[in-house]
Coordinates of C-alpha atoms in Angstrom, one line a residue:
Chain A
M1 CA -15.9 -35.7 20.2
A2 CA -14.9 -34.5 16.7
L3 CA -14.9 -31.0 18.1
L4 CA -12.5 -31.9 20.8
E5 CA -10.1 -33.7 18.5
L6 CA -9.6 -30.4 16.7
Y7 CA -8.7 -28.7 20.0
H8 CA -5.6 -27.0 18.5
Y9 CA -7.9 -25.0 16.2
W10 CA -10.0 -24.0 19.2
V11 CA -6.9 -22.7 20.9
F12 CA -6.1 -20.8 17.7
A13 CA -9.5 -19.2 17.5
V14 CA -9.8 -18.3 21.2
L15 CA -6.3 -16.9 21.4
L16 CA -6.9 -14.9 18.2
M17 CA -10.1 -13.4 19.6
I18 CA -8.5 -12.6 23.0
G19 CA -5.7 -10.8 21.2
F20 CA -8.1 -9.0 18.9
Y21 CA -10.3 -7.9 21.8
A22 CA -7.3 -6.5 23.7
V23 CA -6.2 -4.5 20.6
I24 CA -9.7 -3.0 20.2
A25 CA -10.8 -2.5 23.8
K26 CA -7.7 -1.6 25.8
L27 CA -6.8 2.0 26.0
N28 CA -3.2 1.4 27.3
L29 CA -0.9 1.3 24.4
I30 CA 1.3 -1.4 25.9
K31 CA -1.8 -3.6 26.5
K32 CA -2.8 -3.0 22.9
L33 CA 0.6 -4.2 21.8
I34 CA 0.4 -7.3 24.0
G35 CA -3.0 -8.0 22.4
L36 CA -1.4 -7.7 19.0
S37 CA 1.4 -10.1 20.0
L38 CA -1.2 -12.7 21.1
F39 CA -3.1 -12.2 17.9
Q40 CA 0.0 -13.0 15.9
A41 CA 1.0 -15.9 18.2
A42 CA -2.4 -17.5 17.5
V43 CA -1.7 -17.6 13.8
F44 CA 1.7 -19.2 14.5
L45 CA -0.1 -22.0 16.3
L46 CA -2.4 -22.4 13.3
Y47 CA 0.6 -22.9 11.0
I48 CA 2.5 -25.1 13.4
S49 CA -0.4 -27.4 14.0
M50 CA -1.1 -27.9 10.3
G51 CA 2.4 -29.2 9.8
K52 CA 1.9 -32.2 12.1
V53 CA 1.1 -35.4 10.3
S54 CA -0.4 -38.2 12.6
G55 CA 2.2 -40.9 13.0
G56 CA 4.8 -38.8 11.3
T57 CA 8.3 -38.3 12.7
A58 CA 10.8 -35.5 12.4
P59 CA 11.6 -34.9 8.7
V60 CA 15.2 -36.1 8.8
F61 CA 16.0 -38.8 6.3
S62 CA 17.8 -41.8 7.6
E63 CA 18.7 -45.3 6.2
M64 CA 17.4 -46.9 9.5
L65 CA 13.8 -45.7 8.9
P66 CA 11.3 -48.1 7.2
D67 CA 10.3 -47.3 3.6
D68 CA 6.7 -46.4 4.5
Q69 CA 7.8 -44.0 7.3
L70 CA 5.6 -40.9 7.4
F71 CA 7.2 -37.5 8.0
S72 CA 5.7 -34.3 9.4
N73 CA 5.7 -31.3 7.0
P74 CA 8.6 -29.0 7.9
L75 CA 7.6 -26.1 5.7
P76 CA 5.1 -24.5 8.0
Q77 CA 7.7 -24.3 10.8
V78 CA 10.1 -22.6 8.4
L79 CA 7.4 -20.1 7.4
I80 CA 6.5 -19.4 11.0
L81 CA 10.1 -18.8 11.9
T82 CA 10.0 -16.0 9.4
A83 CA 6.7 -14.8 10.7
I84 CA 8.0 -14.8 14.3
V85 CA 10.9 -12.6 13.2
V86 CA 8.4 -10.2 11.6
G87 CA 6.2 -10.3 14.7
I88 CA 9.2 -9.5 17.0
S89 CA 10.2 -6.6 14.7
T90 CA 6.7 -5.2 14.8
V91 CA 6.5 -5.4 18.6
A92 CA 9.9 -3.8 18.9
L93 CA 9.0 -1.0 16.6
G94 CA 5.7 -0.5 18.5
L95 CA 7.4 -0.4 21.8
G96 CA 9.9 2.1 20.4
M97 CA 7.0 4.2 19.3
I98 CA 5.4 4.0 22.7
V99 CA 8.6 5.2 24.3
R100 CA 8.6 8.2 22.0
I101 CA 4.9 8.8 22.8
K102 CA 5.6 8.7 26.5
E103 CA 8.5 11.3 26.0
E104 CA 6.3 13.7 24.0
Y105 CA 2.9 13.3 25.7
G106 CA 3.9 12.0 29.2
T107 CA 1.2 9.3 29.0
I108 CA 0.5 6.0 27.2
E109 CA -3.3 6.0 27.7
E110 CA -5.0 6.5 24.3
N111 CA -7.8 8.6 25.7
E112 CA -5.4 11.0 27.5
I113 CA -3.3 11.4 24.3
Q114 CA -6.5 12.3 22.4
E115 CA -7.4 14.7 25.1
I116 CA -4.0 16.4 24.9
D117 CA -4.2 16.6 21.1
R118 CA -7.7 18.2 21.2
R119 CA -6.5 21.1 23.3
Chain B
M1 CA 24.1 -5.4 -19.2
S2 CA 23.2 -8.5 -21.2
A3 CA 24.6 -10.8 -18.5
L4 CA 22.3 -9.1 -16.0
Q5 CA 19.3 -9.2 -18.3
P6 CA 17.9 -12.6 -17.1
H7 CA 18.2 -11.5 -13.5
L8 CA 16.2 -8.3 -13.7
P9 CA 13.3 -9.4 -11.5
A10 CA 15.6 -10.4 -8.7
L11 CA 17.7 -7.2 -9.1
Q12 CA 14.6 -5.1 -8.7
V13 CA 14.4 -6.1 -5.1
I14 CA 18.1 -6.8 -4.3
V15 CA 19.5 -3.4 -5.5
P16 CA 17.5 -1.2 -3.1
M17 CA 17.6 -3.8 -0.3
L18 CA 21.4 -4.3 -0.2
S19 CA 21.9 -0.6 -0.7
A20 CA 20.0 0.2 2.5
P21 CA 22.8 -0.8 4.9
L22 CA 25.4 0.8 2.7
V23 CA 23.5 4.1 2.9
L24 CA 23.5 3.7 6.6
L25 CA 27.3 3.5 6.6
L26 CA 27.7 6.8 4.7
R27 CA 26.9 8.8 7.9
D28 CA 26.7 12.1 6.0
R29 CA 23.4 13.6 5.1
G30 CA 24.4 14.9 1.6
L31 CA 26.1 11.7 0.6
S32 CA 23.3 9.5 1.9
W33 CA 20.8 11.5 0.0
A34 CA 22.9 11.3 -3.2
A35 CA 23.3 7.5 -2.8
T36 CA 19.7 6.9 -2.1
T37 CA 18.6 9.0 -5.1
L38 CA 21.0 7.1 -7.3
V39 CA 19.8 3.7 -6.1
S40 CA 16.2 4.8 -6.6
L41 CA 17.0 6.0 -10.2
C42 CA 18.8 2.6 -10.9
S43 CA 15.7 0.8 -9.6
F44 CA 13.6 2.9 -11.9
A45 CA 15.9 2.0 -14.8
L46 CA 15.4 -1.7 -13.9
A47 CA 11.6 -1.2 -13.9
V48 CA 11.9 0.4 -17.4
A49 CA 14.0 -2.5 -18.6
L50 CA 11.5 -4.9 -17.3
C51 CA 8.7 -2.9 -18.9
L52 CA 10.4 -3.1 -22.3
E53 CA 10.9 -6.8 -21.9
V54 CA 7.2 -7.4 -20.8
L55 CA 6.0 -5.3 -23.7
A56 CA 8.0 -7.6 -26.0
D57 CA 7.0 -10.9 -24.7
H58 CA 4.4 -10.5 -21.9
R59 CA 5.6 -12.5 -19.0
I60 CA 8.9 -13.2 -17.3
L61 CA 9.3 -16.0 -14.9
Y62 CA 12.4 -16.3 -12.7
E63 CA 13.4 -19.2 -10.5
M64 CA 15.0 -17.9 -7.3
G65 CA 18.3 -19.9 -6.7
S66 CA 17.4 -22.1 -9.7
W67 CA 14.9 -24.1 -7.7
P68 CA 12.0 -24.9 -10.0
A69 CA 8.5 -23.9 -8.9
P70 CA 6.5 -24.9 -6.9
W71 CA 9.3 -26.1 -4.7
G72 CA 11.4 -23.0 -5.0
I73 CA 10.2 -19.4 -4.9
E74 CA 9.2 -18.1 -8.2
L75 CA 9.3 -14.5 -9.3
G76 CA 6.8 -13.5 -12.0
V77 CA 6.6 -10.2 -13.8
D78 CA 3.8 -9.3 -16.2
A79 CA 2.0 -6.2 -17.4
F80 CA 0.2 -5.6 -14.1
S81 CA 3.4 -5.8 -12.0
V82 CA 5.3 -3.6 -14.5
L83 CA 2.6 -0.9 -14.4
L84 CA 3.0 -0.6 -10.7
L85 CA 6.7 -1.0 -10.7
L86 CA 6.9 2.1 -12.9
V87 CA 4.6 4.0 -10.4
V88 CA 6.5 2.9 -7.3
N89 CA 10.0 3.5 -8.5
G90 CA 9.0 6.7 -10.4
A91 CA 7.3 8.2 -7.4
S92 CA 10.3 7.3 -5.2
S93 CA 12.8 8.8 -7.6
L94 CA 10.8 12.0 -8.2
A95 CA 10.3 12.5 -4.4
L96 CA 14.0 11.9 -3.7
L97 CA 15.2 14.2 -6.5
G98 CA 13.5 17.1 -4.9
A99 CA 13.7 15.9 -1.3
M100 CA 17.0 17.5 0.0
G101 CA 15.6 20.9 1.2
S102 CA 12.3 19.6 2.4
I103 CA 13.9 16.7 4.3
D104 CA 16.4 19.1 5.9
R105 CA 13.4 21.1 7.3
D106 CA 11.8 18.0 8.8
I107 CA 14.7 15.8 10.0
E108 CA 17.9 16.8 11.7
G109 CA 21.1 16.0 9.8
E110 CA 22.6 13.1 11.8
R111 CA 19.3 11.1 11.6
Q112 CA 19.0 11.4 7.9
P113 CA 21.1 8.4 6.8
L114 CA 18.8 6.2 9.0
F115 CA 15.8 7.8 7.4
Y116 CA 17.1 7.2 3.9
A117 CA 18.0 3.6 4.7
A118 CA 14.4 3.0 5.8
W119 CA 13.2 4.6 2.6
L120 CA 15.2 2.2 0.5
L121 CA 13.8 -0.8 2.6
A122 CA 10.3 0.5 2.0
L123 CA 11.1 0.7 -1.7
A124 CA 12.6 -2.8 -1.7
G125 CA 9.5 -4.2 0.0
L126 CA 7.1 -2.6 -2.4
N127 CA 9.2 -3.9 -5.4
G128 CA 9.3 -7.3 -3.8
I129 CA 5.5 -7.5 -3.5
L130 CA 5.2 -6.6 -7.2
V131 CA 7.7 -9.1 -8.6
T132 CA 7.0 -12.2 -6.5
A133 CA 4.6 -15.0 -7.4
D134 CA 4.6 -16.6 -4.0
A135 CA 1.9 -16.0 -1.5
F136 CA 4.0 -16.2 1.6
N137 CA 6.8 -14.1 0.0
I138 CA 4.2 -11.4 -0.5
F139 CA 3.5 -11.4 3.2
V140 CA 7.2 -11.0 4.1
F141 CA 7.7 -8.2 1.6
M142 CA 4.5 -6.6 2.8
E143 CA 5.8 -6.5 6.3
I144 CA 9.3 -5.2 5.2
S145 CA 7.7 -2.3 3.4
A146 CA 5.2 -1.7 6.2
L147 CA 7.8 -1.6 9.0
A148 CA 10.0 0.7 6.9
S149 CA 7.2 3.0 6.1
Y150 CA 6.1 3.3 9.8
V151 CA 9.7 4.5 10.4
I152 CA 9.8 7.0 7.6
V153 CA 6.3 8.3 8.4
S154 CA 7.2 8.7 12.1
A155 CA 10.1 11.1 11.1
G156 CA 7.4 13.9 10.7
P157 CA 8.1 17.1 12.7
N158 CA 4.8 17.3 14.6
R159 CA 4.4 15.1 17.6
R160 CA 0.9 14.1 16.5
V161 CA 2.7 11.8 14.0
L162 CA 3.4 9.3 16.8
P163 CA -0.1 8.3 17.8
A164 CA -0.9 8.3 14.0
V165 CA 1.9 5.9 13.3
F166 CA 1.0 3.7 16.2
K167 CA -2.5 3.4 14.8
Y168 CA -1.1 2.7 11.3
L169 CA 1.1 0.0 12.9
I170 CA -1.8 -1.7 14.7
M171 CA -4.1 -1.6 11.7
G172 CA -1.3 -2.6 9.2
T173 CA -0.3 -5.5 11.4
I174 CA -3.9 -6.7 11.8
G175 CA -4.3 -6.5 8.0
A176 CA -1.1 -8.4 7.3
T177 CA -2.0 -11.1 9.9
F178 CA -5.5 -11.5 8.4
Y179 CA -3.7 -12.1 5.1
L180 CA -1.4 -14.6 6.8
I181 CA -4.4 -16.5 8.2
G182 CA -6.0 -16.6 4.7
V183 CA -2.8 -17.9 3.1
G184 CA -2.5 -20.5 5.9
L185 CA -6.0 -21.8 5.3
I186 CA -5.3 -22.2 1.6
Y187 CA -2.0 -23.9 2.3
L188 CA -3.9 -26.2 4.6
M189 CA -6.2 -27.2 1.7
T190 CA -3.8 -27.2 -1.2
G191 CA -0.3 -27.7 0.2
T192 CA 1.2 -25.0 -2.0
L193 CA 2.1 -21.3 -1.7
N194 CA 2.9 -20.6 -5.4
L195 CA 0.0 -18.5 -6.8
A196 CA -0.1 -20.4 -10.2
D197 CA 0.1 -23.8 -8.5
M198 CA -2.5 -22.8 -6.0
E199 CA -4.9 -22.0 -8.8
L200 CA -4.5 -25.5 -10.3
R201 CA -4.7 -27.3 -7.0
I202 CA -7.8 -25.6 -5.6
H203 CA -9.7 -27.4 -8.4
E204 CA -9.0 -30.6 -6.6
V205 CA -10.2 -29.5 -3.2
A206 CA -13.5 -31.1 -2.4
D207 CA -14.6 -28.9 0.5
Q208 CA -14.7 -25.2 -0.6
K209 CA -15.7 -23.8 2.8
P210 CA -12.1 -23.2 4.1
I211 CA -11.3 -21.5 0.8
L212 CA -14.3 -19.2 1.1
V213 CA -13.1 -18.3 4.7
A214 CA -9.6 -17.7 3.3
A215 CA -11.1 -15.4 0.7
G216 CA -12.8 -13.4 3.4
F217 CA -9.7 -13.1 5.6
I218 CA -7.5 -12.1 2.6
T219 CA -10.0 -9.6 1.2
I220 CA -10.6 -7.9 4.6
G221 CA -6.9 -7.9 5.5
L222 CA -5.8 -6.3 2.2
A223 CA -8.7 -3.9 2.2
L224 CA -7.5 -2.7 5.6
K225 CA -4.0 -2.2 4.2
A226 CA -5.3 -0.5 1.1
A227 CA -7.5 1.9 3.1
V228 CA -10.7 0.7 1.4
F229 CA -13.7 2.6 3.0
P230 CA -14.6 2.1 5.9
L231 CA -11.2 0.6 6.9
H232 CA -9.3 3.8 6.1
G233 CA -9.0 5.1 9.7
W234 CA -5.2 5.0 9.7
L235 CA -4.7 6.9 6.5
P236 CA -5.6 10.6 7.0
N237 CA -3.4 11.3 10.0
A238 CA -0.5 9.1 8.8
Y239 CA -0.4 11.1 5.5
T240 CA -1.0 14.5 7.2
Y241 CA 1.8 14.3 9.8
A242 CA 4.4 12.4 7.7
P243 CA 7.3 14.5 6.3
N244 CA 6.1 16.1 3.1
M245 CA 8.3 14.0 0.9
V246 CA 7.3 10.8 2.5
T247 CA 3.6 11.7 1.8
V248 CA 4.6 12.1 -1.9
F249 CA 6.1 8.7 -2.0
L250 CA 3.6 6.8 0.0
A251 CA 0.4 8.5 -1.3
A252 CA 1.4 7.5 -4.8
C253 CA 2.1 3.8 -4.1
A254 CA 1.6 2.2 -0.7
T255 CA -2.2 1.7 -0.9
K256 CA -2.0 0.8 -4.6
V257 CA 0.4 -2.0 -4.0
S258 CA -2.0 -3.5 -1.5
L259 CA -4.8 -3.2 -4.0
Y260 CA -2.5 -5.0 -6.5
I261 CA -2.2 -8.0 -4.2
L262 CA -6.0 -7.9 -3.6
L263 CA -6.8 -8.0 -7.3
R264 CA -4.1 -10.5 -8.2
F265 CA -5.1 -12.9 -5.4
D266 CA -8.8 -12.6 -6.1
F267 CA -8.6 -13.0 -9.9
F268 CA -5.9 -15.6 -9.9
V269 CA -7.0 -17.8 -7.1
F270 CA -10.6 -17.2 -6.0
Q271 CA -12.6 -16.0 -9.1
P272 CA -11.9 -19.2 -11.1
N273 CA -12.5 -21.6 -8.3
L274 CA -15.3 -20.3 -6.0
A275 CA -18.8 -20.6 -7.4
G276 CA -20.5 -17.2 -7.6
H277 CA -17.4 -15.4 -6.3
D278 CA -17.7 -12.7 -8.9
I279 CA -21.1 -11.7 -7.5
Q280 CA -19.9 -11.8 -3.9
F281 CA -16.9 -9.7 -4.9
A282 CA -19.0 -7.1 -6.7
Y283 CA -21.7 -6.9 -3.9
F284 CA -19.0 -6.5 -1.3
L285 CA -16.8 -4.0 -3.1
M286 CA -19.3 -1.9 -5.0
P287 CA -21.3 -0.3 -2.1
L288 CA -18.0 0.3 -0.2
S289 CA -16.5 2.0 -3.3
L290 CA -19.5 4.3 -3.8
L291 CA -19.6 5.2 -0.1
A292 CA -15.8 5.9 -0.3
I293 CA -16.2 8.2 -3.3
L294 CA -19.1 10.2 -1.8
V295 CA -18.2 10.3 1.9
A296 CA -14.5 11.0 1.5
S297 CA -15.1 13.7 -1.2
T298 CA -17.6 15.3 1.2
V299 CA -15.1 15.3 4.1
A300 CA -12.5 16.7 1.7
M301 CA -14.8 19.6 0.9
F302 CA -14.8 20.8 4.5
E303 CA -11.3 20.0 5.6
P304 CA -9.1 23.1 6.4
N305 CA -5.8 21.1 6.6
L306 CA -4.3 20.9 3.1
K307 CA -2.5 17.6 3.5
R308 CA -5.5 15.9 5.2
L309 CA -7.7 17.3 2.4
L310 CA -5.7 15.5 -0.2
A311 CA -5.5 12.4 2.0
W312 CA -9.3 12.2 2.1
S313 CA -9.3 12.8 -1.7
S314 CA -7.0 9.7 -1.9
I315 CA -9.6 7.6 -0.1
A316 CA -12.2 8.7 -2.6
Q317 CA -9.8 7.9 -5.5
I318 CA -9.2 4.4 -4.0
G319 CA -13.0 4.1 -4.3
Y320 CA -12.8 4.8 -8.0
I321 CA -10.1 2.0 -8.4
T322 CA -12.2 -0.5 -6.4
L323 CA -15.4 0.5 -8.3
G324 CA -13.7 -0.3 -11.6
A325 CA -12.6 -3.7 -10.2
S326 CA -16.0 -4.5 -8.7
L327 CA -17.6 -4.3 -12.2
V328 CA -15.7 -7.6 -12.9
S329 CA -15.5 -6.8 -16.6
L330 CA -12.6 -6.3 -18.9
A331 CA -13.4 -2.6 -19.4
G332 CA -13.9 -2.1 -15.6
I333 CA -10.6 -3.6 -14.7
T334 CA -8.7 -1.8 -17.4
A335 CA -10.2 1.5 -16.1
S336 CA -9.3 0.5 -12.5
L337 CA -5.7 -0.3 -13.3
L338 CA -5.3 2.8 -15.5
H339 CA -6.7 4.9 -12.6
M340 CA -4.0 3.4 -10.3
F341 CA -1.4 4.8 -12.6
N342 CA -3.0 8.2 -13.4
H343 CA -4.1 8.9 -9.8
A344 CA -0.5 8.2 -8.7
L345 CA 0.6 10.9 -11.2
A346 CA -1.9 13.5 -10.1
K347 CA -1.5 12.9 -6.4
S348 CA 2.3 12.9 -6.4
A349 CA 2.2 16.2 -8.4
L350 CA -0.3 17.7 -5.9
F351 CA 1.7 16.5 -2.8
L352 CA 4.9 17.8 -4.4
A353 CA 3.2 21.2 -4.8
L354 CA 2.2 21.1 -1.2
A355 CA 5.8 20.2 -0.3
C356 CA 6.9 23.4 -2.2
L357 CA 4.4 25.4 -0.1
G358 CA 5.7 23.6 3.0
M359 CA 9.1 25.2 2.4
S360 CA 7.6 28.6 3.3
V361 CA 4.6 27.8 5.4
R362 CA 5.0 25.9 8.5
R363 CA 1.5 24.7 9.0
L364 CA -0.3 23.8 5.7
R365 CA -3.8 25.1 6.6
L366 CA -6.1 27.1 4.4
E367 CA -5.9 30.2 6.7
N368 CA -2.1 30.3 6.4
I369 CA -1.9 30.4 2.6
G370 CA -4.0 33.5 1.9
G371 CA -2.8 35.2 -1.2
I372 CA 0.2 33.1 -1.4
A373 CA -0.1 32.7 -5.2
R374 CA 1.5 36.2 -5.5
Q375 CA 4.6 35.1 -3.7
M376 CA 4.8 31.6 -5.0
P377 CA 3.3 31.8 -8.5
W378 CA 5.0 28.7 -9.9
T379 CA 4.1 26.5 -7.0
M380 CA 0.4 27.5 -7.1
A381 CA 0.3 27.2 -10.9
A382 CA 1.6 23.6 -10.6
F383 CA -1.0 22.9 -7.9
V384 CA -3.8 24.2 -10.2
L385 CA -2.7 22.1 -13.2
A386 CA -2.2 19.0 -11.1
G387 CA -5.6 19.7 -9.6
L388 CA -7.1 19.7 -13.1
S389 CA -5.7 16.2 -13.6
L390 CA -7.2 15.0 -10.3
I391 CA -10.6 16.5 -11.3
G392 CA -10.3 14.8 -14.7
V393 CA -10.3 17.8 -17.1
P394 CA -9.8 16.7 -20.8
G395 CA -6.2 16.8 -21.8
T396 CA -4.9 15.5 -18.5
A397 CA -4.2 11.9 -17.4
G398 CA -7.1 12.0 -14.9
F399 CA -9.5 12.5 -17.8
I400 CA -8.4 9.3 -19.6
S401 CA -9.0 7.0 -16.7
K402 CA -12.3 8.7 -15.6
W403 CA -13.5 8.4 -19.2
Y404 CA -12.7 4.7 -19.3
L405 CA -14.3 4.2 -15.9
I406 CA -17.5 6.1 -16.9
S407 CA -17.9 4.1 -20.1
A408 CA -17.2 0.8 -18.2
A409 CA -19.8 1.7 -15.6
Y410 CA -22.3 2.7 -18.2
E411 CA -22.0 -0.6 -20.0
S412 CA -22.2 -2.6 -16.8
G413 CA -26.0 -2.9 -16.8
P414 CA -29.2 -1.2 -15.7
W415 CA -27.6 0.4 -12.7
G416 CA -24.7 1.7 -14.8
I417 CA -26.2 5.1 -15.2
A418 CA -26.4 5.6 -11.4
L419 CA -22.7 4.7 -11.2
V420 CA -22.0 7.3 -13.8
G421 CA -24.0 9.8 -11.8
V422 CA -21.9 9.1 -8.7
I423 CA -18.6 9.5 -10.6
I424 CA -19.8 12.8 -12.1
I425 CA -21.0 14.1 -8.8
S426 CA -17.8 13.3 -7.0
S427 CA -15.8 14.9 -9.8
L428 CA -17.8 18.1 -9.2
M429 CA -16.9 17.7 -5.5
A430 CA -13.3 17.5 -6.5
V431 CA -13.7 20.8 -8.3
V432 CA -15.0 22.2 -5.1
Y433 CA -12.2 21.1 -2.8
I434 CA -9.5 22.0 -5.3
W435 CA -11.2 25.4 -5.9
R436 CA -11.3 26.2 -2.2
V437 CA -7.5 26.0 -2.1
V438 CA -7.2 28.0 -5.3
E439 CA -9.6 30.7 -4.1
V440 CA -7.8 31.2 -0.9
A441 CA -4.3 31.2 -2.5
Y442 CA -5.3 33.6 -5.4
F443 CA -8.0 35.8 -4.2
S444 CA -7.7 36.4 -0.5
K445 CA -5.5 39.0 1.2
P446 CA -2.3 37.7 2.8
A447 CA -2.7 37.3 6.5
D448 CA 0.6 39.0 7.4
T449 CA 3.3 40.9 5.5
V450 CA 6.1 38.4 6.0
E451 CA 8.1 38.1 2.9
I452 CA 7.7 34.6 1.4
A453 CA 10.1 33.3 -1.2
E454 CA 9.3 30.9 -4.0
A455 CA 10.3 27.2 -3.3
P456 CA 13.9 26.1 -4.1
L457 CA 14.6 25.3 -7.7
P458 CA 15.2 21.5 -7.6
L459 CA 11.9 20.9 -5.8
L460 CA 10.0 23.2 -8.1
L461 CA 11.6 21.5 -11.1
V462 CA 10.6 18.1 -9.9
T463 CA 7.0 19.3 -9.2
W464 CA 6.8 20.6 -12.8
I465 CA 8.1 17.3 -14.2
A466 CA 5.3 15.6 -12.4
V467 CA 2.8 18.1 -13.7
A468 CA 4.2 17.7 -17.2
L469 CA 3.8 13.9 -16.9
N470 CA 0.1 14.4 -16.1
F471 CA -0.3 16.2 -19.4
Y472 CA 2.0 13.9 -21.3
F473 CA 0.0 10.8 -20.3
G474 CA -3.2 12.8 -20.9
L475 CA -2.4 13.3 -24.5
A476 CA -0.3 10.2 -25.3
A477 CA -1.9 7.6 -23.0
S478 CA -0.8 4.5 -25.0
L479 CA 1.8 3.1 -22.6
P480 CA -0.3 3.0 -19.4
L481 CA -3.3 2.0 -21.5
D482 CA -1.5 -0.9 -23.2
L483 CA -0.2 -2.1 -19.9
S484 CA -3.6 -1.9 -18.1
R485 CA -5.4 -3.6 -21.0
T486 CA -2.9 -6.4 -21.1
A487 CA -3.0 -6.7 -17.3
A488 CA -6.8 -6.8 -17.4
L489 CA -6.7 -9.5 -20.0
I490 CA -4.4 -11.5 -17.8
L491 CA -6.6 -11.1 -14.8
M492 CA -9.8 -11.8 -16.7
G493 CA -8.1 -14.7 -18.4
H494 CA -8.5 -16.6 -15.2
M495 CA -12.2 -16.2 -15.0
P496 CA -14.2 -19.4 -15.7

């Protein structure tokens, strides 16, 4: 049961590996980028889930709350907001690069690009 | 100036970062070049000011927005950061001073302001990594510099740069994300992101397993970014097809800044807290360093493309740097840090000489530079002298760091003599791959009778400044040596 209680870490690990597999195994550049995106999203989940404190509420201070009220940790969410922005910029830049590759090579399959370069 | 004095660490990042959008607004290639060069020189002046301050009293701490650490973000500058700040800002300034003509050949006029803006962002990111003392902040700056360097590398004239940059982007992002996972695991166990605070709180952690996993993720992630063999796959093509001036800038500093984080993290956070980590660190890094030195030097000996030849040589040199660190001794780390500085000098001079050649020769391959020393005597003389520094001939900067590395390796134990052997063999290999270029350029017949002119004066001048620096720091090595020794003391001071 202890394993199931930590299900969010399982989601993190499985998602991470799915993403990593796609980056390594897929030849289509867009699929690679999707894999990379999944890979990063998994890490976002790791951070978000660590911020949750059992029984804790949103970290907004109020007079109405009892003195022993627990709060969730807001810091990981702030960190991940930054990391999400980084992730989006990376994917945007990657997609831009793919557009340029398509213009120059006429294909976005990695093996075909290597084939063309070898000629 | 005195009012700005306490804010130097923050200015080191802010000046290039805020100038980037302004350069974009200039819209003129000459103006944007001038502004970028000026900003880079200012940034270099800031690095020198920080260096003087560090030499006077060793460590500067700066609270961002006056929030005290560990709640706020802290900037910390010590001898180690200053050593690399000088390299990064110096390389950027040298490359930019000579860049005008070379950049004009590679990038069309109206795209140049965009290019220079990205250059400044890369500079800001690298500076940011070097001044911050916060683990997550390092990640953000790492990504700023990485994204900006993908952009400036992809400005290269050959279309093969595009798949090369895509590979660089994928590998770089995986490296950074691994680092992020490692930092996340440490945050999970300690609740802090400040490096100094992290070191204190890990003592209180009962279960060391997540910390060990974090050490694995962070080491592999940063090794990927630093192109430690066998994770160097992205480097040769990215360096080869980048615009010549970008190669000068990035070859001198991008991988070294990743090594900086790797060493700082490992010696500040992991070495004092994980039992037996020094042995794990040495057993992991030493074989890879030796392989890097031997394999990459061998590949360089057979490589006909000049830029790729030097890129492979860079991978071998990264091997020297990690070899010094893997000895986990004061002498070893001093040698390793000194080699970061001296290799940056030698490699930027060599790549500058190649940029001079690139002004006359479209494709920098051995078969295209036959007898070129007759038409471009100054360029080739600079190449030869910088090559001597790369090989490690006495009197050059390269000799000093190799000497320190060899003596550190020799003292390291019964296997020391074998390490010395590897270093000497690979230096001989360096003689071979530099000689191949020299032989073709000096002693073979020109392929065609096209008139080739010497490189433009500014570029040639900058190249010779870089060459002169190699000899200056070969004869008067006290500044880099003092900084590396102090930095090594700081790093080793955290050992149990």
